[in-house]
PDB file of C-alpha atoms in Angstrom:
ATOM      1  CA  MET A  13      70.534  -3.236  50.613  1.00  0.00           C
ATOM      2  CA  PRO A  14      67.520  -2.775  48.414  1.00  0.00           C
ATOM      3  CA  GLU A  15      68.008  -0.678  45.333  1.00  0.00           C
ATOM      4  CA  PRO A  16      66.461   2.785  45.665  1.00  0.00           C
ATOM      5  CA  GLU A  17      63.365   3.250  43.613  1.00  0.00           C
ATOM      6  CA  PRO A  18      63.997   5.361  40.562  1.00  0.00           C
ATOM      7  CA  LYS A  19      62.471   8.780  40.705  1.00  0.00           C
ATOM      8  CA  LYS A  20      59.345   9.067  38.682  1.00  0.00           C
ATOM      9  CA  GLN A  21      59.734  11.423  35.790  1.00  0.00           C
ATOM     10  CA  PRO A  22      56.857  13.821  35.208  1.00  0.00           C
ATOM     11  CA  ASP A  23      54.737  12.836  32.272  1.00  0.00           C
ATOM     12  CA  GLU A  24      55.861  14.606  29.156  1.00  0.00           C
ATOM     13  CA  GLN A  25      53.163  16.881  27.916  1.00  0.00           C
ATOM     14  CA  GLN A  26      52.100  15.772  24.484  1.00  0.00           C
ATOM     15  CA  PRO A  27      51.204  18.497  22.025  1.00  0.00           C
ATOM     16  CA  ALA A  28      47.488  18.696  21.386  1.00  0.00           C
ATOM     17  CA  PRO A  29      46.531  17.115  18.076  1.00  0.00           C
ATOM     18  CA  GLN A  30      45.988  19.700  15.401  1.00  0.00           C
ATOM     19  CA  PRO A  31      42.673  19.594  13.570  1.00  0.00           C
ATOM     20  CA  GLU A  32      42.992  18.260  10.056  1.00  0.00           C
ATOM     21  CA  LYS A  33      42.887  21.075   7.535  1.00  0.00           C
ATOM     22  CA  LEU A  34      40.684  20.845   4.516  1.00  0.00           C
ATOM     23  CA  ASP A  35      42.406  20.609   1.163  1.00  0.00           C
ATOM     24  CA  VAL A  36      41.008  23.761  -0.425  1.00  0.00           C
ATOM     25  CA  ARG A  37      41.699  25.156  -3.898  1.00  0.00           C
ATOM     26  CA  SER A  38      42.043  28.937  -4.191  1.00  0.00           C
ATOM     27  CA  LEU A  39      40.773  30.178  -7.543  1.00  0.00           C
ATOM     28  CA  ASP A  40      43.016  32.259  -9.766  1.00  0.00           C
ATOM     29  CA  PRO A  41      42.035  33.750 -13.152  1.00  0.00           C
ATOM     30  CA  ARG A  42      42.934  30.610 -15.118  1.00  0.00           C
ATOM     31  CA  SER A  43      41.292  28.083 -12.794  1.00  0.00           C
ATOM     32  CA  LEU A  44      38.211  30.298 -12.432  1.00  0.00           C
ATOM     33  CA  ARG A  45      37.736  30.346 -16.201  1.00  0.00           C
ATOM     34  CA  GLY A  46      38.067  26.564 -16.182  1.00  0.00           C
ATOM     35  CA  LEU A  47      35.411  26.136 -13.501  1.00  0.00           C
ATOM     36  CA  ALA A  48      32.950  28.894 -14.401  1.00  0.00           C
ATOM     37  CA  HIS A  49      30.368  26.812 -16.220  1.00  0.00           C
ATOM     38  CA  PRO A  50      27.068  25.778 -14.569  1.00  0.00           C
ATOM     39  CA  LEU A  51      27.465  22.074 -15.334  1.00  0.00           C
ATOM     40  CA  ARG A  52      31.108  21.966 -14.227  1.00  0.00           C
ATOM     41  CA  ILE A  53      30.209  23.562 -10.913  1.00  0.00           C
ATOM     42  CA  GLN A  54      27.366  21.048 -10.478  1.00  0.00           C
ATOM     43  CA  LEU A  55      29.655  18.121 -11.342  1.00  0.00           C
ATOM     44  CA  LEU A  56      32.299  19.199  -8.856  1.00  0.00           C
ATOM     45  CA  ARG A  57      29.674  19.800  -6.174  1.00  0.00           C
ATOM     46  CA  SER A  58      28.198  16.348  -6.738  1.00  0.00           C
ATOM     47  CA  LEU A  59      31.565  14.585  -6.502  1.00  0.00           C
ATOM     48  CA  ARG A  60      32.382  16.397  -3.278  1.00  0.00           C
ATOM     49  CA  ALA A  61      29.002  15.669  -1.732  1.00  0.00           C
ATOM     50  CA  HIS A  62      28.485  12.072  -2.854  1.00  0.00           C
ATOM     51  CA  GLY A  63      31.947  10.708  -3.621  1.00  0.00           C
ATOM     52  CA  SER A  64      33.416   9.115  -6.735  1.00  0.00           C
ATOM     53  CA  ALA A  65      31.231   8.509  -9.773  1.00  0.00           C
ATOM     54  CA  THR A  66      31.343   7.817 -13.483  1.00  0.00           C
ATOM     55  CA  ALA A  67      30.226  10.247 -16.174  1.00  0.00           C
ATOM     56  CA  SER A  68      27.107   8.099 -16.734  1.00  0.00           C
ATOM     57  CA  GLN A  69      26.184   8.136 -13.042  1.00  0.00           C
ATOM     58  CA  LEU A  70      26.632  11.886 -12.873  1.00  0.00           C
ATOM     59  CA  ALA A  71      24.589  12.344 -16.043  1.00  0.00           C
ATOM     60  CA  GLU A  72      21.681  10.423 -14.501  1.00  0.00           C
ATOM     61  CA  ARG A  73      21.957  12.331 -11.225  1.00  0.00           C
ATOM     62  CA  LEU A  74      22.052  15.760 -12.886  1.00  0.00           C
ATOM     63  CA  GLY A  75      19.674  15.079 -15.769  1.00  0.00           C
ATOM     64  CA  GLU A  76      22.336  15.569 -18.443  1.00  0.00           C
ATOM     65  CA  SER A  77      23.714  13.457 -21.280  1.00  0.00           C
ATOM     66  CA  SER A  78      26.745  11.295 -20.528  1.00  0.00           C
ATOM     67  CA  GLY A  79      28.521  12.952 -23.466  1.00  0.00           C
ATOM     68  CA  ALA A  80      28.138  16.366 -21.824  1.00  0.00           C
ATOM     69  CA  THR A  81      29.251  15.175 -18.382  1.00  0.00           C
ATOM     70  CA  SER A  82      32.213  13.308 -19.869  1.00  0.00           C
ATOM     71  CA  TYR A  83      33.381  16.388 -21.788  1.00  0.00           C
ATOM     72  CA  HIS A  84      33.089  18.732 -18.827  1.00  0.00           C
ATOM     73  CA  LEU A  85      34.759  16.252 -16.470  1.00  0.00           C
ATOM     74  CA  ARG A  86      37.756  16.210 -18.797  1.00  0.00           C
ATOM     75  CA  GLN A  87      37.812  20.011 -18.739  1.00  0.00           C
ATOM     76  CA  LEU A  88      37.706  19.982 -14.937  1.00  0.00           C
ATOM     77  CA  ALA A  89      40.559  17.467 -14.918  1.00  0.00           C
ATOM     78  CA  ALA A  90      42.634  19.685 -17.229  1.00  0.00           C
ATOM     79  CA  HIS A  91      42.350  22.457 -14.621  1.00  0.00           C
ATOM     80  CA  GLY A  92      43.101  20.162 -11.682  1.00  0.00           C
ATOM     81  CA  PHE A  93      39.645  20.074 -10.074  1.00  0.00           C
ATOM     82  CA  VAL A  94      38.939  16.351 -10.585  1.00  0.00           C
ATOM     83  CA  GLU A  95      41.072  13.277 -11.100  1.00  0.00           C
ATOM     84  CA  ASP A  96      40.824   9.536 -11.658  1.00  0.00           C
ATOM     85  CA  ASP A  97      39.844   7.422  -8.677  1.00  0.00           C
ATOM     86  CA  PRO A  98      42.265   4.442  -8.892  1.00  0.00           C
ATOM     87  CA  THR A  99      40.312   2.523  -6.238  1.00  0.00           C
ATOM     88  CA  ARG A 100      37.206   2.328  -8.451  1.00  0.00           C
ATOM     89  CA  GLY A 101      38.432   2.109 -12.032  1.00  0.00           C
ATOM     90  CA  LYS A 102      38.017  -1.614 -12.635  1.00  0.00           C
ATOM     91  CA  GLY A 103      35.899  -1.677 -15.780  1.00  0.00           C
ATOM     92  CA  ARG A 104      35.697   0.277 -18.994  1.00  0.00           C
ATOM     93  CA  GLU A 105      34.089   3.342 -17.452  1.00  0.00           C
ATOM     94  CA  ARG A 106      36.300   5.961 -15.872  1.00  0.00           C
ATOM     95  CA  TRP A 107      35.653   6.826 -12.245  1.00  0.00           C
ATOM     96  CA  TRP A 108      36.193  10.434 -11.172  1.00  0.00           C
ATOM     97  CA  LYS A 109      36.737  12.052  -7.778  1.00  0.00           C
ATOM     98  CA  SER A 110      37.251  15.601  -6.594  1.00  0.00           C
ATOM     99  CA  ALA A 111      40.914  16.567  -6.276  1.00  0.00           C
ATOM    100  CA  GLN A 112      40.184  18.949  -3.371  1.00  0.00           C
ATOM    101  CA  GLN A 113      37.609  19.213  -0.611  1.00  0.00           C
ATOM    102  CA  GLY A 114      36.658  22.824  -1.195  1.00  0.00           C
ATOM    103  CA  THR A 115      37.152  26.010  -3.203  1.00  0.00           C
ATOM    104  CA  THR A 116      37.850  29.560  -2.102  1.00  0.00           C
ATOM    105  CA  PHE A 117      37.271  32.715  -4.126  1.00  0.00           C
ATOM    106  CA  ASP A 118      40.219  35.114  -3.997  1.00  0.00           C
ATOM    107  CA  GLU A 119      38.995  38.707  -3.753  1.00  0.00           C
ATOM    108  CA  SER A 120      41.713  39.840  -6.174  1.00  0.00           C
ATOM    109  CA  LEU A 121      39.501  38.386  -8.905  1.00  0.00           C
ATOM    110  CA  TYR A 122      37.084  41.289  -8.395  1.00  0.00           C
ATOM    111  CA  ARG A 123      39.884  43.708  -9.305  1.00  0.00           C
ATOM    112  CA  ASN A 124      40.993  41.851 -12.429  1.00  0.00           C
ATOM    113  CA  ARG A 125      40.058  44.004 -15.447  1.00  0.00           C
ATOM    114  CA  ASP A 126      40.132  41.191 -17.997  1.00  0.00           C
ATOM    115  CA  PRO A 127      36.583  40.981 -19.444  1.00  0.00           C
ATOM    116  CA  GLU A 128      36.848  37.180 -19.627  1.00  0.00           C
ATOM    117  CA  VAL A 129      37.714  37.002 -15.939  1.00  0.00           C
ATOM    118  CA  GLN A 130      34.821  39.297 -15.009  1.00  0.00           C
ATOM    119  CA  GLY A 131      32.487  37.182 -17.127  1.00  0.00           C
ATOM    120  CA  ALA A 132      33.708  34.082 -15.302  1.00  0.00           C
ATOM    121  CA  VAL A 133      33.244  35.836 -11.934  1.00  0.00           C
ATOM    122  CA  ALA A 134      29.612  36.587 -12.830  1.00  0.00           C
ATOM    123  CA  VAL A 135      28.896  33.004 -13.936  1.00  0.00           C
ATOM    124  CA  TYR A 136      30.543  31.495 -10.867  1.00  0.00           C
ATOM    125  CA  LEU A 137      28.834  33.736  -8.300  1.00  0.00           C
ATOM    126  CA  HIS A 138      25.395  33.423  -9.880  1.00  0.00           C
ATOM    127  CA  GLU A 139      25.701  29.639 -10.030  1.00  0.00           C
ATOM    128  CA  ILE A 140      26.706  29.426  -6.366  1.00  0.00           C
ATOM    129  CA  ALA A 141      23.737  31.643  -5.456  1.00  0.00           C
ATOM    130  CA  THR A 142      21.463  29.369  -7.517  1.00  0.00           C
ATOM    131  CA  ILE A 143      22.798  26.263  -5.761  1.00  0.00           C
ATOM    132  CA  HIS A 144      22.186  27.822  -2.353  1.00  0.00           C
ATOM    133  CA  THR A 145      18.601  28.646  -3.333  1.00  0.00           C
ATOM    134  CA  GLN A 146      18.046  25.122  -4.680  1.00  0.00           C
ATOM    135  CA  GLU A 147      19.417  23.526  -1.510  1.00  0.00           C
ATOM    136  CA  LEU A 148      17.182  25.649   0.703  1.00  0.00           C
ATOM    137  CA  ASN A 149      14.119  24.958  -1.434  1.00  0.00           C
ATOM    138  CA  THR A 150      14.865  21.222  -1.355  1.00  0.00           C
ATOM    139  CA  TYR A 151      14.984  21.312   2.441  1.00  0.00           C
ATOM    140  CA  LEU A 152      11.730  23.266   2.643  1.00  0.00           C
ATOM    141  CA  GLY A 153      10.068  20.828   0.259  1.00  0.00           C
ATOM    142  CA  THR A 154      11.179  17.806   2.280  1.00  0.00           C
ATOM    143  CA  ARG A 155      11.039  19.187   5.831  1.00  0.00           C
ATOM    144  CA  HIS A 156       8.101  16.885   6.661  1.00  0.00           C
ATOM    145  CA  GLU A 157      10.594  13.995   6.398  1.00  0.00           C
ATOM    146  CA  TRP A 158      12.712  15.341   9.285  1.00  0.00           C
ATOM    147  CA  ASP A 159      12.064  14.969  13.008  1.00  0.00           C
ATOM    148  CA  GLU A 160      10.837  17.982  14.950  1.00  0.00           C
ATOM    149  CA  GLU A 161      14.266  18.296  16.600  1.00  0.00           C
ATOM    150  CA  TRP A 162      15.805  19.072  13.217  1.00  0.00           C
ATOM    151  CA  LEU A 163      13.047  21.496  12.290  1.00  0.00           C
ATOM    152  CA  GLY A 164      13.612  23.435  15.494  1.00  0.00           C
ATOM    153  CA  ALA A 165      17.387  23.431  15.048  1.00  0.00           C
ATOM    154  CA  SER A 166      17.344  24.702  11.458  1.00  0.00           C
ATOM    155  CA  ASP A 167      17.508  28.440  10.863  1.00  0.00           C
ATOM    156  CA  MET A 168      16.427  30.999   8.261  1.00  0.00           C
ATOM    157  CA  SER A 169      17.370  34.268   9.923  1.00  0.00           C
ATOM    158  CA  ASP A 170      18.453  37.538   8.377  1.00  0.00           C
ATOM    159  CA  PHE A 171      19.915  40.663   9.958  1.00  0.00           C
ATOM    160  CA  THR A 172      20.474  44.247   8.883  1.00  0.00           C
ATOM    161  CA  LEU A 173      23.564  46.031  10.242  1.00  0.00           C
ATOM    162  CA  ARG A 174      25.370  49.290   9.488  1.00  0.00           C
ATOM    163  CA  LEU A 175      29.076  48.536   9.052  1.00  0.00           C
ATOM    164  CA  PRO A 176      32.060  49.863   7.092  1.00  0.00           C
ATOM    165  CA  PRO A 177      33.860  47.365   4.783  1.00  0.00           C
ATOM    166  CA  ALA A 178      36.688  46.656   7.244  1.00  0.00           C
ATOM    167  CA  VAL A 179      34.271  45.702  10.025  1.00  0.00           C
ATOM    168  CA  LEU A 180      32.187  43.544   7.684  1.00  0.00           C
ATOM    169  CA  ARG A 181      35.393  41.706   6.748  1.00  0.00           C
ATOM    170  CA  GLU A 182      36.132  41.216  10.458  1.00  0.00           C
ATOM    171  CA  LEU A 183      32.622  39.836  11.005  1.00  0.00           C
ATOM    172  CA  ASP A 184      33.025  37.438   8.064  1.00  0.00           C
ATOM    173  CA  GLU A 185      36.345  36.145   9.401  1.00  0.00           C
ATOM    174  CA  LYS A 186      34.921  35.571  12.881  1.00  0.00           C
ATOM    175  CA  LEU A 187      31.902  33.718  11.496  1.00  0.00           C
ATOM    176  CA  HIS A 188      34.113  31.542   9.294  1.00  0.00           C
ATOM    177  CA  ALA A 189      36.374  30.701  12.243  1.00  0.00           C
ATOM    178  CA  LEU A 190      33.386  29.794  14.416  1.00  0.00           C
ATOM    179  CA  ILE A 191      31.901  27.545  11.747  1.00  0.00           C
ATOM    180  CA  GLU A 192      35.261  25.849  11.118  1.00  0.00           C
ATOM    181  CA  SER A 193      35.600  25.105  14.845  1.00  0.00           C
ATOM    182  CA  TYR A 194      32.586  22.791  14.560  1.00  0.00           C
ATOM    183  CA  ARG A 195      34.089  20.811  11.669  1.00  0.00           C
ATOM    184  CA  THR A 196      36.313  18.816  14.035  1.00  0.00           C
ATOM    185  CA  SER A 197      33.907  18.821  16.973  1.00  0.00           C
ATOM    186  CA  PRO A 198      33.385  15.429  18.721  1.00  0.00           C
ATOM    187  CA  ALA A 199      29.694  15.980  18.002  1.00  0.00           C
ATOM    188  CA  ALA A 200      30.404  14.967  14.392  1.00  0.00           C
ATOM    189  CA  GLU A 201      30.692  11.359  15.644  1.00  0.00           C
ATOM    190  CA  ASP A 202      27.321  11.446  17.398  1.00  0.00           C
ATOM    191  CA  PRO A 203      24.969   8.763  15.977  1.00  0.00           C
ATOM    192  CA  GLU A 204      22.350  11.468  15.425  1.00  0.00           C
ATOM    193  CA  ALA A 205      24.705  13.695  13.439  1.00  0.00           C
ATOM    194  CA  ARG A 206      23.785  14.398   9.824  1.00  0.00           C
ATOM    195  CA  ARG A 207      25.371  16.504   7.106  1.00  0.00           C
ATOM    196  CA  VAL A 208      24.372  20.113   7.705  1.00  0.00           C
ATOM    197  CA  ARG A 209      24.665  22.906   5.140  1.00  0.00           C
ATOM    198  CA  VAL A 210      25.422  26.422   6.379  1.00  0.00           C
ATOM    199  CA  HIS A 211      25.010  29.270   3.892  1.00  0.00           C
ATOM    200  CA  LEU A 212      26.565  32.611   4.739  1.00  0.00           C
ATOM    201  CA  HIS A 213      25.574  35.696   2.759  1.00  0.00           C
ATOM    202  CA  ALA A 214      26.843  39.143   3.700  1.00  0.00           C
ATOM    203  CA  PHE A 215      26.520  42.008   1.223  1.00  0.00           C
ATOM    204  CA  PRO A 216      25.870  45.772   1.086  1.00  0.00           C
ATOM    205  CA  GLN A 217      22.369  46.959   0.277  1.00  0.00           C
ATOM    206  CA  SER A 218      21.157  50.319  -1.022  1.00  0.00           C
ATOM    207  CA  GLU A 219      19.090  52.281   1.469  1.00  0.00           C
ATOM    208  CA  HIS A 220      17.020  53.927  -1.274  1.00  0.00           C
TER     209      HIS A 220
END
């Protein structure tokens, strides 16, 4: 007699792959003081945007001396923001890479009463605001180099709302979650995809 066919087992449901989380550094008072210098912020931003580089390459890119970039890279390394890139260090020059993919600003820093911390908060926030302005101005100055599709897709909107702090926090969190959902979108692999910068500013404003 022929052997009975084995019963087919239902396909096991595989768990959906989880999106890869960014390696993000949360600033505390010590690390903030180590980062809160205009050139250090620019160096870290450049390494994250363009990949590994030497102090000389960064100096040329940022219009600084190699002595200054070398010193500040060592300070960033001492605070764990940058590290050696072992895949590139073949010659005499040291190659650096960012140790994390991003940085977050812990709101507890606003409540820290140490004058040095508050000074570092001011430097950091003003430098980030300056970078955002520079990036936007660079786009506006080079927009003729982009196709009309990109010009129509870009955005410079602003809105005025009346919200209490708790609701503004809720709005921020929802916007962050929405933006993060696009980080792992299949659209990132589209041949027409390019790096896109999204700036988010939300702050109270006097009505007088």
